[in-house]
Structure formats: structure tokens, C-alpha cells
Coordinates of C-alpha atoms and ligand atoms in Angstrom, one line a residue:
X1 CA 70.5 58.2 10.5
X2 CA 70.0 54.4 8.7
X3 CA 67.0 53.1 8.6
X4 CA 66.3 50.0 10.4
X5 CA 65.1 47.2 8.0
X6 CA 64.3 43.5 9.1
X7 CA 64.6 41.0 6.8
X8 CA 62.5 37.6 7.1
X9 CA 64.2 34.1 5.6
X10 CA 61.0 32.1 4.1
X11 CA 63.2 28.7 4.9
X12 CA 63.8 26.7 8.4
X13 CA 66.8 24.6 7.0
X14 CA 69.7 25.5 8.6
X15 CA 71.7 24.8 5.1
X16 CA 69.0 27.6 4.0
X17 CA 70.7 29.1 0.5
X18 CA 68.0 32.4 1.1
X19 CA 70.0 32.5 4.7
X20 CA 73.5 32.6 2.2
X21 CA 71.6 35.3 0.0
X22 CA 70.4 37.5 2.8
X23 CA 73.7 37.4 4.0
X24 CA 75.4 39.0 0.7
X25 CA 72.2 41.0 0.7
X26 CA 73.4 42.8 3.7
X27 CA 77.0 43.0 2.4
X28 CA 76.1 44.8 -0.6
X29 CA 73.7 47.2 1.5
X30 CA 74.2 50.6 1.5
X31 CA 75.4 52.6 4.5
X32 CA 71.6 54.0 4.8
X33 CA 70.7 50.5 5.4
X34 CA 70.7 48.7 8.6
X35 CA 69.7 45.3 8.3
X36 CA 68.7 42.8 11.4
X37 CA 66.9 39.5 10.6
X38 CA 64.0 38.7 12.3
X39 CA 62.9 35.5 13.4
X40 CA 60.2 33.4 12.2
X41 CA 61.6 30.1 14.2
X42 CA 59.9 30.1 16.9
X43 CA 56.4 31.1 16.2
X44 CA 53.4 28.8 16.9
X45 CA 51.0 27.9 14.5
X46 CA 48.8 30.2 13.5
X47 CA 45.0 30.1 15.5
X48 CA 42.7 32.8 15.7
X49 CA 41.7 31.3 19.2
X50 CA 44.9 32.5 20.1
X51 CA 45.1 36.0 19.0
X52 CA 44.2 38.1 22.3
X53 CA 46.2 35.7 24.3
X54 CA 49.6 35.1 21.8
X55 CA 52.6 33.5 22.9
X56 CA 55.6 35.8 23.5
X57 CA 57.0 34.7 20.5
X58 CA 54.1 36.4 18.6
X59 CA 54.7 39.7 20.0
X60 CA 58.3 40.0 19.9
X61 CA 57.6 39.4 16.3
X62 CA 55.2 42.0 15.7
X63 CA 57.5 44.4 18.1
X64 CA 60.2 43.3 15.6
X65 CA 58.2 44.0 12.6
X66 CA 56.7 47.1 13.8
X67 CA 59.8 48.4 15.0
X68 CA 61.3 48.6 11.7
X69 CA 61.2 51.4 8.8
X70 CA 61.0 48.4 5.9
X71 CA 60.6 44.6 5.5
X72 CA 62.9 42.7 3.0
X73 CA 61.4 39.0 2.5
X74 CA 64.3 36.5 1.5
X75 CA 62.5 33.4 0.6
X76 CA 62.4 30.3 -1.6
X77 CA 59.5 28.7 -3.3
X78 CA 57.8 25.7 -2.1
X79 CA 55.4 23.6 -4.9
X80 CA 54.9 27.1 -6.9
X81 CA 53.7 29.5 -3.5
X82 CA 55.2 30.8 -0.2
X83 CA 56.7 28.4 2.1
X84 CA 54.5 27.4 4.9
X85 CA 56.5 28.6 8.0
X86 CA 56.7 32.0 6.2
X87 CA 53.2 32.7 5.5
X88 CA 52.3 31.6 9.4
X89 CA 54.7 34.5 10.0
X90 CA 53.0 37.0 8.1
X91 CA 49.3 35.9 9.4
X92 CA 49.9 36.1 13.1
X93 CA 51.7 39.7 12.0
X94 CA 48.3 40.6 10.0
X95 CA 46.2 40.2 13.6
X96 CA 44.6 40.4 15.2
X97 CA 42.1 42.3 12.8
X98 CA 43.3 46.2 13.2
X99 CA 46.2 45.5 14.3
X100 CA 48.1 45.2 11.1
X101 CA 52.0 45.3 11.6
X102 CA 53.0 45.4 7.7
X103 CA 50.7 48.4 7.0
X104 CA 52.6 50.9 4.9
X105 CA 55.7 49.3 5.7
X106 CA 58.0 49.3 2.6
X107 CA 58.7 46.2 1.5
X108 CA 61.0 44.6 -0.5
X109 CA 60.4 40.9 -2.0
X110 CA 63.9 38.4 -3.3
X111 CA 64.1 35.0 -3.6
X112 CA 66.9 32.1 -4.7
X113 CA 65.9 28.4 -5.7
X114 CA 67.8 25.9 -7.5
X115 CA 65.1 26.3 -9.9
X116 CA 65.1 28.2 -13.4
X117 CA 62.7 30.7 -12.6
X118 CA 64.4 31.6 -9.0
X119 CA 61.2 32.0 -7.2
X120 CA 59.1 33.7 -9.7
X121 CA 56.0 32.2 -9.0
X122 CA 56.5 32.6 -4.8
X123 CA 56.6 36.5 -5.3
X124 CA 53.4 36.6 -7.1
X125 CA 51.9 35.4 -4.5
X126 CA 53.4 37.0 -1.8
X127 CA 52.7 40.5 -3.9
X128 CA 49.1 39.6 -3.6
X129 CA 49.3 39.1 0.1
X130 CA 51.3 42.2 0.1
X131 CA 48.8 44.1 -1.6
X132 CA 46.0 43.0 0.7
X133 CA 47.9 44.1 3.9
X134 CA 48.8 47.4 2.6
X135 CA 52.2 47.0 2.4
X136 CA 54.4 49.4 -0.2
X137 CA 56.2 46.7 -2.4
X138 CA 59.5 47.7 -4.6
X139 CA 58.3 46.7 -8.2
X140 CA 61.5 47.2 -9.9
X141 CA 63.7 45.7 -10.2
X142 CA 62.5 42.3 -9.7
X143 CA 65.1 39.8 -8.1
X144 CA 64.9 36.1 -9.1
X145 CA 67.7 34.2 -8.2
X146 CA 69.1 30.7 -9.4
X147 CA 71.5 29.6 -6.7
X148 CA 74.9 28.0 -7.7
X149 CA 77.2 27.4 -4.6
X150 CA 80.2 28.6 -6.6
X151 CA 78.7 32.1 -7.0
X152 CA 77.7 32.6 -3.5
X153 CA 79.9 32.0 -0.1
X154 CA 78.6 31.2 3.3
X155 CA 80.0 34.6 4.5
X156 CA 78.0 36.7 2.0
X157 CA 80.9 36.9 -0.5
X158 CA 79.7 37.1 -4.3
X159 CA 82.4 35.7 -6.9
X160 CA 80.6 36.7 -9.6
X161 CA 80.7 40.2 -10.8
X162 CA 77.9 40.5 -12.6
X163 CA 75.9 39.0 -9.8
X164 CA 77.4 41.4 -7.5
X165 CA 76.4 44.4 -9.3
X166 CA 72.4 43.1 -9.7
X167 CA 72.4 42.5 -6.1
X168 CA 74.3 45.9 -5.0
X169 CA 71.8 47.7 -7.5
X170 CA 68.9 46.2 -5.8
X171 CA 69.6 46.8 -2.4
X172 CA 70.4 50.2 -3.6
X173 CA 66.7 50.8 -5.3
X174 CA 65.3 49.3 -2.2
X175 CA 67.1 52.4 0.0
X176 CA 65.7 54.5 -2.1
X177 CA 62.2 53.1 -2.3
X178 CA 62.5 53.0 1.5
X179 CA 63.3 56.8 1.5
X180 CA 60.3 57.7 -1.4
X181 CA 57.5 55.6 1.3
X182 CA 58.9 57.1 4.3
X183 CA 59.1 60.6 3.0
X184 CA 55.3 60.3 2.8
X185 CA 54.7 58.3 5.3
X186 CA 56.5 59.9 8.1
X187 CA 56.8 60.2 10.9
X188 CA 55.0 57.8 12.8
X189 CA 54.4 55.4 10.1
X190 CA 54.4 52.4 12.7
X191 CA 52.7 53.6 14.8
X192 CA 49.5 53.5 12.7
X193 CA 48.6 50.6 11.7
X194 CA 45.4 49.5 9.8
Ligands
FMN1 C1 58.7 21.3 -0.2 C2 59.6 21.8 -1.3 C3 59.0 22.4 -2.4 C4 59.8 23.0 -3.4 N1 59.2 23.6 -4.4 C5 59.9 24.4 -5.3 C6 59.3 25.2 -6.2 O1 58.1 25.3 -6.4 N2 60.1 26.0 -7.1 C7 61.4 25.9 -7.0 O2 62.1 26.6 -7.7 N3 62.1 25.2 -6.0 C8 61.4 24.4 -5.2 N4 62.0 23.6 -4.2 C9 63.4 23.6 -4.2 C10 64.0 24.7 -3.4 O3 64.3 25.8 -4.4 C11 65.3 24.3 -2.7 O4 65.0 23.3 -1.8 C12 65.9 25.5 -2.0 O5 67.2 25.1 -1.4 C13 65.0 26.0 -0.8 O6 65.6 27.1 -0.2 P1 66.3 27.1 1.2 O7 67.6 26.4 1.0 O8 66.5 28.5 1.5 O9 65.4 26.3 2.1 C14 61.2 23.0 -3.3 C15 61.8 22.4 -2.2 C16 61.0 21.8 -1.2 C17 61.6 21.2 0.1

């Protein structure tokens, strides 16, 4: 049976070039892989106030989340960190306190700017939150993309070979990272959250 995996876009824009990369992400997935996005849109702003009491948004979210067998996060970088909307995400999805939905969820961490460094200094960040919410994170390979419209197509198509491969090669380590975390892990993995 494939494993369910939800992938969350760091960006808003509707142009969004992590949008064009999770899209060729999922192309070059492996059959063991299902992959559904999951929404960030619509979520409020994060306020503790508002944890017992959170909008529907809010839970579907954390449904979605906890619903899933492992978490890719497709993001850019905004001024060196994680974009804003994305880390809201992942703080109503860390609460309210015991209520964890990432908690040994494995998790897998990409990125593409139109930078040189492709996000580098965004998934050193987002390890670190990673790490504090006790999420499993694939450490190799490490995925930092430099976006050029002529390698990547709206549709998920990859002209470039070499790119192609990397990408297929990563997804591929992800499924089997997924597999490793859920073979100790399982079952019930979701349903025990810190
Ligand atoms: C507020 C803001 C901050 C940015 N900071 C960075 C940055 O720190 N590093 C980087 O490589 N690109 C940075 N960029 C450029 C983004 O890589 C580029 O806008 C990219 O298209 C964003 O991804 P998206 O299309 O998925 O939204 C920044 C863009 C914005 C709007």
C-alpha cells in the first residue's frame, strides 16, 4: 500500500516556483508514494488565545497533517529564514501544547529560490524547528534548488536531465526514509503525539 505523504508549499504567490517544484516532485515520486498537498492558505494567524477554540481551518489542517505517514516541506527562503505564512502553519500544528501533530512524522525538507544557495539558509532553520518538535528529518541528500524557468515546466516537466535524476533520487531516499521511520514507528505512529 503507498504511503500517504502531504507536502506543504512555504509560498502564497500564485506564480509560486516551490508550487512548479512540488509539482515535478510528485512526478518523479515513486509508486510507494502518494503525494496530496496540504493547505496553509487559509489558516489564521497564529494566537494562543485561540487554541482550545481554533477555526475550522486549524483542524482540518492538523487532520491533514496527522493523517499522513510523512511531511515533505517545499519552501523558499524569505530574508535568510522560513517564510512567514509557513511557520504560522507549523505553530498552530505544534498546539496546543501535547497535541503535537509533526511528532515522529518523517519529514522531508526542499526548497528553490532564484538565489545561489537555493534555500540553504531557510532549511537550517526549519531543521531546528524540526528537531524541537520531534520530527524525523531526511539528512541526505540535501536539496537546494536554483530555479531557472527553462529547466522546470508548469506541469512538473524537468528538461534537464541531470536535474531530473537529483530530483528522482531524492524523492526516492525520502520513500525509503519514510519506510526506515515507519518500520519503527508503526503502527499507530499518528496517533501518538507528544
Ligand atoms: C520577502 C522576500 C524575501 C526573500 N528573501 C530571499 C532570501 O533570503 N533568499 C533567497 O534565496 N531568495 C529570497 N527571496 C527571493 C525568492 O527566492 C523568490 O521570490 C522566489 O520566487 C520565492 O519563491 P516562490 O516563488 O515559491 O514564492 C525573497 C523574496 C521575498 C518576496
Amino acid at each position: 500500500m503507498a504511503h500517504r505523504i502531504g507536502y506543504l508549499v512555504g509560498s502564497l504567490s500564485h506564480d509560486s516556483i516551490n508550487r512548479v517544484l512540488a509539482t515535478a516532485l510528485v512526478r518523479v515520486a515513486p509508486p510507494s508514494l502518494e503525494l496530496t498537498e496540504i493547505s496553509i492558505r487559509d489558516l489564521p494567524l497564529y494566537n494562543r488565545d485561540d487554541e482550545l477554540t481554533p477555526a475550522a481551518a486549524v483542524t482540518t489542517f492538523k487532520e491533514a497533517i496527522e493523517g499522513s505517514d510523512g511531511l515533505l516541506l517545499v519552501s523558499p527562503e524569505y530574508n535568510r529564514s522560513i517564510p512567514g505564512p509557513l511557520k504560522n502553519a507549523i505553530d498552530w500544528g505544534s498546539r496546543p501544547w501535547g497535541h503535537n501533530s509533526f511528532a515522529r512524522l518523517p519529514t522531508g525538507i526542499i526548497g528553490a529560490s532564484t538565489g545561489a544557495i537555493g534555500t540553504a539558509v531557510m532549511q537550517s532553520s526549519m531543521r531546528s524547528v524540526l528537531s524541537f518538535l520531534n520530527a524525523p528529518q531526511l539528512n541526505a541528500p540535501e536539496a537546494y534548488i536554483t530555479f531557472t524557468p527553462e529547466v522546470f515546466g508548469a506541469d512538473g516537466s524537468i528538461s534537464d536531465a541531470g536535474t531530473e535524476e537529483f530530483l528522482t533520487h531524492y524523492m526516492s531516499e525520502y520513500a525509503a526514509f519514510v519506510e526506515r521511520v515507519l518500520s519503527v514507528t508503526a503502527p499507530g505512529h499518528v496517533g501518538d503525539r507528544d
